[in-house]
Amino acid sequence: DDADDAPGDVERQPLMAPLSLSAPSTTSASTLFTPAVLLFFLFPAIGGLLFGYDIGATSGALLSMTSPTLSGTSWYDLSTSSQGLVVSLSLFGALSGSALALVFGDAMGRRKELILGGALYCAGAGLVYAAPQLSIVMLGRLLYGVGIGFSMHAAPAYIAETSPPSVRGVLISMKEGFIVGGILLGYLVSYLVIDSVGGWRSIYGVGVPLSVLLMAGMAWLPESPRWLALKGRKDDAVACLMRMDAGGVDEADTGLRRKETLEAEVDGMMLSTSGDDQLPFWIVFTDPKYRPALTVGLSLMLFQQITGQPSVLYYAAKIFQDAGFTSSSSATGISVVLGLFKLVMTGVAIATVDSWGRRPLLLWGVSGIVVALVALATIQSSLLLPASAPLAINLNVVALLLYVGAYQVSFGPISWLLCGEVFPLSVRGSAIALATITNFASNFLVSLCIPTLQESLGQAGLYVLFAGIAVGALAVINATVPETKGKSLEEIERIWSE
């Protein structure tokens, strides 16, 4: 047991505004969006913001780094494979971090894992900012990526385990909003400094102060009470709930009576694990009772990436440049518009996920992805008019916005949301780690291969490939994904045994 997680340390912290992890369904969402709820969401979500920032920042930094006039280096003339490495090494690092989280994450706990992720973010961004040569850039990109792996493993679990059921979907979807906000921030910073010599250093360097904020926030917050219950630390879990709690319960239920209520809540958490806190990670593969949940989590993480959008975003500025926005500033400027639109559409998902449900958003959103990809392929193939014509350029932007919007109400937020919800507590850490590994492995491979695929298939052929994969994703989602809105994590766990 860690001294800094001891009950006494938790209780000495100032009591924040209320949160109840088992708030009754009649409690309105507005009464649950208290300062406590938002703070327990905010700092883990910064880990997602830093992931998104890397996507948006790399889009512009790649243009700056490879420019003979703007790079400020003697090694600006990067080959296609070197450009692919600059983009994808952070994803390879994320894959490595996810693998390490699979082995060590449950032992560390969600809180310390997020602190470690912040430290790696800081080290990676600082190295790239100060890099005298390409090899140091590559090392910094790798370390930053390991931070992504740890942060994106721990953040969904921490937010899910500290959120009231009635607003859990909104909060985990808001984490996707932070990822998108990070992408937008990366595009915006790129736009502001793209014409400066060595601007790519400043673009990546912005990650340093943001990562310090992540570390400071998580050092102040307590550990997830469900993780403490999983480890048999009942007193610590109750102390954390006392710090977080009071909302959704009768105001007279205070003092000793309130503590007894929270102790009963922790007993329920501990009962659901049945002493299985030492289960090896491979049990999720060998025990049939975990396979339906694992199928949902892994398939969503895979399809989220291999339908192309996250990897395409790394190359957004270059795609717009190739589409007719010839200057670096105009290409990064239209990327800012793209980021703003992503943020707006994420807001649509946040506003509807706990009312419309997870399945409808997934099914309708992925259908929109298919339509958008077919449209993009048609425009790029010049079947109707030359791809360089002004109308074709504008239609290309519209279709790309549809592609982004459909993704942001489906795969973007819902995949991470369901990964935080569907796995039983006794294997949640291991299962989320496996899902995260799947996510970043497929993201790494797609982003690494995109330049080569563009050369061999052409941009139109690449869009057709992604559209075919999206059709397959629709079939899998319809067959496997349950509706989880409004259910507690323990109720969702019982879905798989019915």
Coordinates of C-alpha atoms in Angstrom, one line a residue:
D1 CA 0.0 0.0 0.0
D2 CA 1.3 3.5 -0.9
A3 CA 1.7 6.0 1.8
D4 CA 0.5 8.9 -0.3
D5 CA -2.8 7.0 -0.9
A6 CA -3.4 6.4 2.8
P7 CA -6.9 7.3 4.2
G8 CA -5.5 9.9 6.5
D9 CA -3.8 11.7 3.6
V10 CA -7.1 11.7 1.6
E11 CA -9.2 13.0 4.5
R12 CA -6.7 15.9 5.2
Q13 CA -7.5 17.2 1.7
P14 CA -10.2 19.9 1.5
L15 CA -13.6 18.3 1.0
M16 CA -14.8 19.1 -2.5
A17 CA -18.3 19.4 -3.9
P18 CA -20.4 16.3 -4.1
L19 CA -20.3 13.1 -6.2
S20 CA -22.1 9.9 -5.8
L21 CA -21.0 6.9 -7.8
S22 CA -24.3 5.2 -7.3
A23 CA -26.6 8.2 -7.7
P24 CA -30.2 7.3 -8.3
S25 CA -31.5 7.6 -11.8
T26 CA -33.9 10.3 -10.7
T27 CA -31.0 12.7 -9.9
S28 CA -30.8 15.2 -12.7
A29 CA -27.6 15.5 -14.7
S30 CA -27.3 19.2 -13.8
T31 CA -27.0 18.4 -10.1
L32 CA -24.2 15.9 -10.7
F33 CA -22.0 18.4 -12.7
T34 CA -20.5 19.7 -9.5
P35 CA -16.9 21.0 -9.1
A36 CA -15.9 17.6 -7.7
V37 CA -17.2 15.7 -10.7
L38 CA -15.6 18.1 -13.1
L39 CA -12.2 18.1 -11.4
F40 CA -12.1 14.3 -11.3
F41 CA -12.7 14.5 -15.0
L42 CA -10.6 17.5 -15.9
F43 CA -7.0 16.4 -15.0
P44 CA -7.2 12.8 -16.5
A45 CA -8.7 14.4 -19.7
I46 CA -5.6 16.6 -20.1
G47 CA -3.9 13.3 -20.9
G48 CA -6.2 13.0 -23.8
L49 CA -5.7 16.7 -24.8
L50 CA -1.9 16.0 -25.1
F51 CA -2.6 13.0 -27.3
G52 CA -4.8 15.1 -29.6
Y53 CA -2.3 17.9 -29.5
D54 CA 0.3 15.6 -30.9
I55 CA -2.0 14.8 -33.9
G56 CA -2.7 18.4 -34.7
A57 CA 0.9 19.6 -34.0
T58 CA 2.5 16.9 -36.2
S59 CA 0.3 18.0 -39.1
G60 CA 1.9 21.4 -39.2
A61 CA 5.3 20.5 -37.7
L62 CA 6.0 18.1 -40.6
L63 CA 5.6 21.0 -43.1
S64 CA 7.9 23.2 -41.1
M65 CA 10.5 20.5 -40.4
T66 CA 10.8 19.6 -44.1
S67 CA 10.9 23.1 -45.5
P68 CA 14.3 24.3 -46.8
T69 CA 13.5 27.8 -45.7
L70 CA 11.6 27.2 -42.4
S71 CA 13.2 24.1 -40.9
G72 CA 16.3 25.9 -39.5
T73 CA 18.2 22.6 -39.9
S74 CA 20.6 21.0 -42.4
W75 CA 18.6 17.7 -42.4
Y76 CA 15.3 19.1 -43.6
D77 CA 15.2 17.0 -46.8
L78 CA 13.5 14.0 -45.1
S79 CA 12.7 10.9 -47.2
T80 CA 9.1 9.5 -47.3
S81 CA 10.1 6.8 -44.8
S82 CA 11.7 9.4 -42.4
Q83 CA 8.6 11.5 -42.5
G84 CA 6.6 8.4 -41.7
L85 CA 8.8 7.7 -38.7
V86 CA 8.5 11.3 -37.4
V87 CA 4.7 10.8 -37.5
S88 CA 4.5 7.2 -36.3
L89 CA 7.2 6.9 -33.7
S90 CA 4.8 8.5 -31.1
L91 CA 2.3 5.9 -32.0
F92 CA 4.9 3.1 -31.7
G93 CA 5.7 4.6 -28.3
A94 CA 2.0 4.6 -27.4
L95 CA 1.9 1.0 -28.4
S96 CA 4.9 0.3 -26.2
G97 CA 3.4 2.3 -23.3
S98 CA 0.2 0.3 -23.6
A99 CA 2.1 -3.0 -23.5
L100 CA 3.9 -1.8 -20.3
A101 CA 0.5 -0.7 -18.9
L102 CA -0.8 -4.2 -19.5
V103 CA 1.9 -5.6 -17.3
F104 CA 2.3 -2.8 -14.7
G105 CA -0.8 -0.7 -14.9
D106 CA -3.0 -2.5 -12.4
A107 CA -0.2 -2.6 -9.9
M108 CA 0.5 1.1 -10.2
G109 CA -3.1 2.3 -10.1
R110 CA -4.8 4.8 -12.4
R111 CA -3.5 7.9 -10.6
K112 CA 0.2 7.1 -10.6
E113 CA -0.1 5.8 -14.2
L114 CA -1.4 9.2 -15.2
I115 CA 1.4 11.0 -13.3
L116 CA 4.0 8.8 -15.1
G117 CA 2.3 9.6 -18.4
G118 CA 2.6 13.3 -17.7
A119 CA 6.3 12.9 -16.9
L120 CA 6.9 11.1 -20.2
Y121 CA 4.9 13.7 -22.2
C122 CA 7.1 16.4 -20.6
A123 CA 10.4 14.6 -21.3
G124 CA 9.4 13.8 -24.9
A125 CA 8.2 17.3 -25.8
G126 CA 11.3 18.9 -24.2
L127 CA 13.7 16.7 -26.1
V128 CA 12.0 17.5 -29.5
Y129 CA 12.1 21.2 -28.7
A130 CA 15.8 21.2 -28.0
A131 CA 16.8 18.5 -30.5
P132 CA 20.1 19.3 -32.3
Q133 CA 19.6 16.4 -34.8
L134 CA 17.0 14.1 -36.2
S135 CA 17.9 11.1 -33.9
I136 CA 17.0 13.2 -30.8
V137 CA 13.7 14.2 -32.5
M138 CA 13.0 10.5 -33.0
L139 CA 13.8 9.7 -29.3
G140 CA 11.6 12.6 -28.1
R141 CA 8.7 11.4 -30.3
L142 CA 9.1 7.9 -28.9
L143 CA 9.1 9.0 -25.2
Y144 CA 6.1 11.2 -25.9
G145 CA 4.3 8.3 -27.4
V146 CA 5.0 6.1 -24.3
G147 CA 3.3 8.8 -22.3
I148 CA 0.3 8.6 -24.6
G149 CA 0.1 4.8 -24.0
F150 CA 0.0 5.2 -20.2
S151 CA -2.3 8.1 -20.2
M152 CA -4.8 6.7 -22.7
H153 CA -4.9 3.5 -20.7
A154 CA -5.5 5.0 -17.3
A155 CA -7.7 8.0 -18.2
P156 CA -10.9 6.1 -19.4
A157 CA -10.7 3.8 -16.4
Y158 CA -10.2 6.7 -13.9
I159 CA -13.0 8.8 -15.4
A160 CA -15.4 5.8 -15.6
E161 CA -14.7 4.7 -12.0
T162 CA -15.2 8.1 -10.6
S163 CA -18.3 9.2 -12.6
P164 CA -22.0 8.9 -11.6
P165 CA -23.8 6.5 -14.0
S166 CA -26.2 9.2 -15.4
V167 CA -23.4 11.4 -16.7
R168 CA -20.7 8.9 -17.2
G169 CA -21.3 8.8 -21.0
V170 CA -21.1 12.6 -21.1
L171 CA -17.9 12.8 -19.2
I172 CA -16.0 10.0 -21.1
S173 CA -17.2 11.6 -24.3
M174 CA -16.0 14.9 -23.1
K175 CA -12.6 13.3 -22.8
E176 CA -12.8 12.8 -26.6
G177 CA -13.7 16.5 -26.7
F178 CA -10.4 17.2 -25.0
I179 CA -8.6 15.0 -27.6
V180 CA -10.3 17.0 -30.3
G181 CA -9.5 20.3 -28.5
G182 CA -5.9 19.2 -28.4
I183 CA -6.0 18.5 -32.2
L184 CA -7.5 22.0 -32.7
L185 CA -4.9 23.6 -30.5
G186 CA -2.1 21.8 -32.5
Y187 CA -3.6 23.1 -35.7
L188 CA -3.9 26.6 -34.3
V189 CA -0.3 26.7 -32.9
S190 CA 0.9 25.4 -36.3
Y191 CA -1.0 28.1 -38.1
L192 CA 0.5 30.9 -35.8
V193 CA 4.1 29.8 -36.1
I194 CA 4.3 27.9 -39.4
D195 CA 6.1 30.8 -41.1
S196 CA 8.8 31.1 -38.4
V197 CA 12.2 29.5 -38.9
G198 CA 12.3 26.5 -36.6
G199 CA 8.6 26.8 -35.9
W200 CA 8.3 23.0 -35.5
R201 CA 10.3 23.3 -32.2
S202 CA 7.7 25.8 -30.7
I203 CA 4.9 23.6 -32.0
Y204 CA 6.1 20.6 -30.1
G205 CA 7.4 22.6 -27.1
V206 CA 3.8 23.6 -26.1
G207 CA 3.4 20.1 -24.7
V208 CA 5.8 20.8 -21.8
P209 CA 3.6 23.2 -19.7
L210 CA 0.4 21.1 -20.5
S211 CA 2.1 18.0 -19.2
V212 CA 3.2 19.7 -16.0
L213 CA -0.4 20.7 -15.4
L214 CA -1.4 17.0 -15.9
M215 CA 1.2 15.8 -13.3
A216 CA 0.2 18.5 -10.8
G217 CA -3.5 17.8 -11.0
M218 CA -3.2 14.0 -10.7
A219 CA -0.7 14.4 -7.7
W220 CA -3.5 16.3 -6.0
L221 CA -6.4 14.0 -6.8
P222 CA -6.9 10.7 -4.9
E223 CA -6.8 7.2 -6.4
S224 CA -9.9 5.7 -8.0
P225 CA -12.1 4.2 -5.2
R226 CA -13.0 1.2 -7.4
W227 CA -9.3 0.4 -7.9
L228 CA -8.7 0.6 -4.2
A229 CA -11.7 -1.7 -3.7
L230 CA -10.2 -4.1 -6.2
K231 CA -7.0 -4.2 -4.2
G232 CA -9.0 -4.9 -0.9
R233 CA -8.2 -1.4 0.5
K234 CA -11.7 -0.8 1.9
D235 CA -10.8 2.0 4.3
D236 CA -8.9 3.9 1.6
A237 CA -11.8 3.5 -0.8
V238 CA -14.3 4.8 1.7
A239 CA -12.0 7.8 2.5
C240 CA -11.8 8.6 -1.2
L241 CA -15.6 8.5 -1.5
M242 CA -15.9 10.7 1.5
R243 CA -13.8 13.3 -0.3
M244 CA -15.8 13.0 -3.4
D245 CA -19.3 12.4 -2.2
A246 CA -22.6 13.8 -1.0
G247 CA -24.5 14.4 -4.2
G248 CA -27.6 12.4 -5.1
V249 CA -28.2 11.5 -1.4
D250 CA -30.6 12.9 1.1
E251 CA -29.0 15.8 3.0
A252 CA -29.8 14.3 6.3
D253 CA -27.7 11.2 5.4
T254 CA -24.4 12.6 6.9
G255 CA -21.9 11.7 9.6
L256 CA -21.8 8.1 10.7
R257 CA -24.9 7.2 8.7
R258 CA -23.2 8.5 5.5
K259 CA -20.0 6.6 6.2
E260 CA -22.0 3.4 6.6
T261 CA -23.7 4.1 3.3
L262 CA -20.4 4.5 1.6
E263 CA -19.0 1.4 3.3
A264 CA -21.9 -0.6 1.9
E265 CA -21.2 0.9 -1.6
V266 CA -17.5 -0.2 -1.3
D267 CA -18.7 -3.6 -0.1
G268 CA -20.7 -3.9 -3.3
M269 CA -17.6 -3.0 -5.4
M270 CA -15.5 -5.6 -3.6
L271 CA -18.2 -8.3 -3.9
S272 CA -18.2 -7.8 -7.7
T273 CA -14.5 -8.7 -7.9
S274 CA -14.8 -11.9 -5.7
G275 CA -11.2 -11.5 -4.7
D276 CA -10.0 -11.7 -8.3
D277 CA -7.6 -8.8 -8.1
Q278 CA -4.6 -10.9 -9.0
L279 CA -6.0 -12.4 -12.2
P280 CA -3.3 -12.6 -14.9
F281 CA -4.0 -10.6 -18.0
W282 CA -4.3 -13.6 -20.3
I283 CA -7.5 -14.7 -18.4
V284 CA -9.5 -12.4 -20.7
F285 CA -8.5 -14.6 -23.6
T286 CA -8.9 -18.0 -21.9
D287 CA -12.1 -17.5 -19.9
P288 CA -15.2 -17.5 -22.1
K289 CA -17.2 -15.2 -19.8
Y290 CA -14.9 -12.3 -20.8
R291 CA -15.0 -12.8 -24.6
P292 CA -18.1 -10.9 -25.5
A293 CA -16.9 -7.7 -23.7
L294 CA -13.4 -8.2 -25.2
T295 CA -14.8 -8.6 -28.7
V296 CA -16.7 -5.2 -28.3
G297 CA -13.7 -3.4 -26.9
L298 CA -11.0 -4.7 -29.3
S299 CA -13.1 -4.5 -32.5
L300 CA -14.1 -0.8 -31.8
M301 CA -10.5 0.1 -31.1
L302 CA -9.4 -1.6 -34.3
F303 CA -12.1 -0.1 -36.6
Q304 CA -11.6 3.3 -35.1
Q305 CA -8.1 3.3 -36.6
I306 CA -8.4 1.3 -39.8
T307 CA -11.2 3.3 -41.2
G308 CA -8.4 5.9 -41.7
Q309 CA -9.4 9.1 -40.0
P310 CA -6.9 9.4 -37.1
S311 CA -4.0 8.6 -39.4
V312 CA -5.3 10.9 -42.1
L313 CA -5.3 13.8 -39.6
Y314 CA -1.6 13.5 -39.1
Y315 CA -1.3 14.4 -42.8
A316 CA -4.2 16.9 -42.9
A317 CA -2.1 20.0 -43.8
K318 CA -0.2 18.0 -46.5
I319 CA -3.6 16.6 -47.9
F320 CA -5.0 20.2 -48.1
Q321 CA -1.8 21.4 -49.7
D322 CA -2.0 18.6 -52.3
A323 CA -5.7 19.4 -52.8
G324 CA -5.0 23.0 -54.0
F325 CA -4.2 25.0 -50.9
T326 CA -0.6 25.5 -52.0
S327 CA 1.0 27.6 -49.3
S328 CA 1.8 26.2 -45.8
S329 CA -0.2 28.9 -44.1
S330 CA -3.4 28.3 -46.2
A331 CA -3.1 24.5 -45.7
T332 CA -2.7 24.9 -41.9
G333 CA -5.4 27.5 -41.9
I334 CA -8.0 25.2 -43.4
S335 CA -6.8 22.6 -40.9
V336 CA -7.9 24.9 -38.1
V337 CA -11.4 25.0 -39.6
L338 CA -11.3 21.2 -39.7
G339 CA -10.3 21.1 -36.0
L340 CA -13.1 23.5 -35.1
F341 CA -15.6 21.4 -36.9
K342 CA -14.4 18.3 -35.1
L343 CA -14.9 20.1 -31.8
V344 CA -18.5 21.1 -32.7
M345 CA -19.4 17.6 -33.8
T346 CA -17.9 16.2 -30.6
G347 CA -20.2 18.5 -28.8
V348 CA -23.1 16.9 -30.6
A349 CA -22.0 13.5 -29.4
I350 CA -21.6 14.7 -25.8
A351 CA -25.1 16.3 -25.9
T352 CA -26.8 13.1 -27.2
V353 CA -24.8 10.1 -25.9
D354 CA -26.8 9.7 -22.7
S355 CA -30.1 10.3 -24.4
W356 CA -29.9 8.7 -27.8
G357 CA -27.6 5.9 -26.6
R358 CA -24.3 4.4 -27.8
R359 CA -25.5 2.0 -30.5
P360 CA -27.5 4.6 -32.6
L361 CA -24.6 7.1 -32.6
L362 CA -22.2 4.3 -33.7
L363 CA -24.5 2.9 -36.5
W364 CA -25.5 6.3 -37.9
G365 CA -22.1 7.8 -37.6
V366 CA -20.3 4.9 -39.3
S367 CA -22.9 5.0 -42.1
G368 CA -21.9 8.7 -42.6
I369 CA -18.3 7.7 -42.7
V370 CA -19.0 5.3 -45.6
V371 CA -20.9 8.0 -47.6
A372 CA -18.1 10.6 -47.0
L373 CA -15.3 8.2 -48.1
V374 CA -17.2 7.2 -51.3
A375 CA -17.6 11.0 -52.0
L376 CA -13.9 11.7 -51.4
A377 CA -12.9 8.8 -53.7
T378 CA -15.2 10.1 -56.4
I379 CA -13.8 13.6 -56.2
Q380 CA -10.2 12.5 -56.1
S381 CA -10.6 10.1 -59.0
S382 CA -11.8 13.1 -61.2
L383 CA -14.7 11.0 -62.5
L384 CA -17.0 14.0 -62.5
L385 CA -14.6 17.0 -62.9
P386 CA -10.9 17.6 -62.6
A387 CA -9.6 17.3 -59.1
S388 CA -7.8 20.6 -59.4
A389 CA -10.9 22.5 -60.4
P390 CA -12.0 25.1 -57.8
L391 CA -15.4 23.3 -57.4
A392 CA -13.6 20.0 -56.8
I393 CA -11.4 21.5 -54.2
N394 CA -14.4 22.9 -52.3
L395 CA -16.3 19.6 -52.6
N396 CA -13.2 17.8 -51.3
V397 CA -13.3 20.0 -48.2
V398 CA -17.0 19.5 -47.7
A399 CA -16.6 15.7 -48.0
L400 CA -13.7 15.7 -45.6
L401 CA -15.8 17.7 -43.1
L402 CA -18.6 15.1 -43.4
Y403 CA -16.0 12.4 -42.8
V404 CA -14.8 14.1 -39.7
G405 CA -18.2 14.9 -38.4
A406 CA -19.5 11.4 -38.8
Y407 CA -16.4 10.0 -37.0
Q408 CA -16.8 12.5 -34.2
V409 CA -20.4 11.3 -33.3
S410 CA -19.4 7.6 -33.6
F411 CA -15.9 6.0 -33.4
G412 CA -14.3 9.1 -31.8
P413 CA -16.0 9.3 -28.4
I414 CA -18.1 6.1 -28.3
S415 CA -15.2 3.6 -28.7
W416 CA -13.3 5.0 -25.7
L417 CA -16.6 5.3 -23.8
L418 CA -17.5 1.7 -24.3
C419 CA -14.0 0.6 -23.4
G420 CA -14.3 2.3 -20.1
E421 CA -17.7 0.7 -19.5
V422 CA -18.0 -2.8 -20.8
F423 CA -15.1 -4.6 -19.0
P424 CA -15.6 -6.3 -15.6
L425 CA -13.7 -4.6 -12.8
S426 CA -11.5 -7.7 -12.1
V427 CA -10.0 -7.5 -15.6
R428 CA -10.7 -3.9 -16.5
G429 CA -7.1 -2.7 -16.3
S430 CA -5.8 -5.6 -18.4
A431 CA -8.7 -5.5 -20.9
I432 CA -8.4 -1.7 -21.4
A433 CA -4.6 -2.2 -21.9
L434 CA -5.3 -4.8 -24.6
A435 CA -7.8 -2.5 -26.3
T436 CA -5.4 0.4 -26.1
I437 CA -2.6 -1.8 -27.6
T438 CA -5.0 -2.7 -30.4
N439 CA -5.8 1.0 -31.0
F440 CA -2.2 2.2 -31.2
A441 CA -0.8 -0.8 -33.0
S442 CA -3.4 -0.3 -35.8
N443 CA -2.9 3.5 -35.7
F444 CA 0.9 3.1 -36.0
L445 CA 0.6 0.7 -38.9
V446 CA -1.9 2.8 -40.8
S447 CA 0.0 6.1 -40.3
L448 CA 3.2 4.5 -41.2
C449 CA 1.7 3.0 -44.4
I450 CA -0.3 6.0 -45.6
P451 CA 2.4 7.6 -47.7
T452 CA 3.2 4.2 -49.4
L453 CA -0.5 3.5 -49.9
Q454 CA -1.1 6.9 -51.4
E455 CA 1.7 6.2 -53.9
S456 CA 0.5 2.7 -54.8
L457 CA -3.3 3.1 -54.7
G458 CA -3.6 6.9 -55.2
Q459 CA -5.7 9.0 -52.8
A460 CA -9.0 7.8 -54.4
G461 CA -8.0 4.2 -54.0
L462 CA -7.0 4.8 -50.4
Y463 CA -10.5 6.2 -49.6
V464 CA -12.2 3.2 -51.3
L465 CA -10.1 0.9 -49.1
F466 CA -11.2 2.7 -46.0
A467 CA -14.9 2.8 -47.1
G468 CA -14.9 -1.0 -47.5
I469 CA -13.5 -1.5 -44.0
A470 CA -16.2 0.9 -42.7
V471 CA -18.9 -1.3 -44.2
G472 CA -17.4 -4.3 -42.4
A473 CA -17.4 -2.3 -39.2
L474 CA -21.1 -1.6 -39.5
A475 CA -21.8 -5.3 -39.6
V476 CA -19.7 -6.1 -36.5
I477 CA -21.2 -3.2 -34.5
N478 CA -24.7 -4.3 -35.2
A479 CA -24.0 -7.8 -34.2
T480 CA -21.9 -7.3 -31.0
V481 CA -22.3 -3.9 -29.3
P482 CA -24.9 -3.7 -26.5
E483 CA -26.6 -0.5 -25.3
T484 CA -25.2 0.7 -21.9
K485 CA -26.6 4.1 -21.4
G486 CA -27.9 4.8 -17.8
K487 CA -26.5 1.6 -16.3
S488 CA -24.0 1.4 -13.5
L489 CA -20.7 -0.4 -14.2
E490 CA -21.9 -3.3 -12.1
E491 CA -25.1 -3.5 -14.1
I492 CA -23.2 -3.5 -17.4
E493 CA -21.0 -6.3 -16.0
R494 CA -24.1 -8.4 -15.4
I495 CA -25.1 -8.0 -19.1
W496 CA -22.5 -10.5 -20.1
S497 CA -23.8 -13.2 -17.7
E498 CA -27.4 -13.0 -18.8

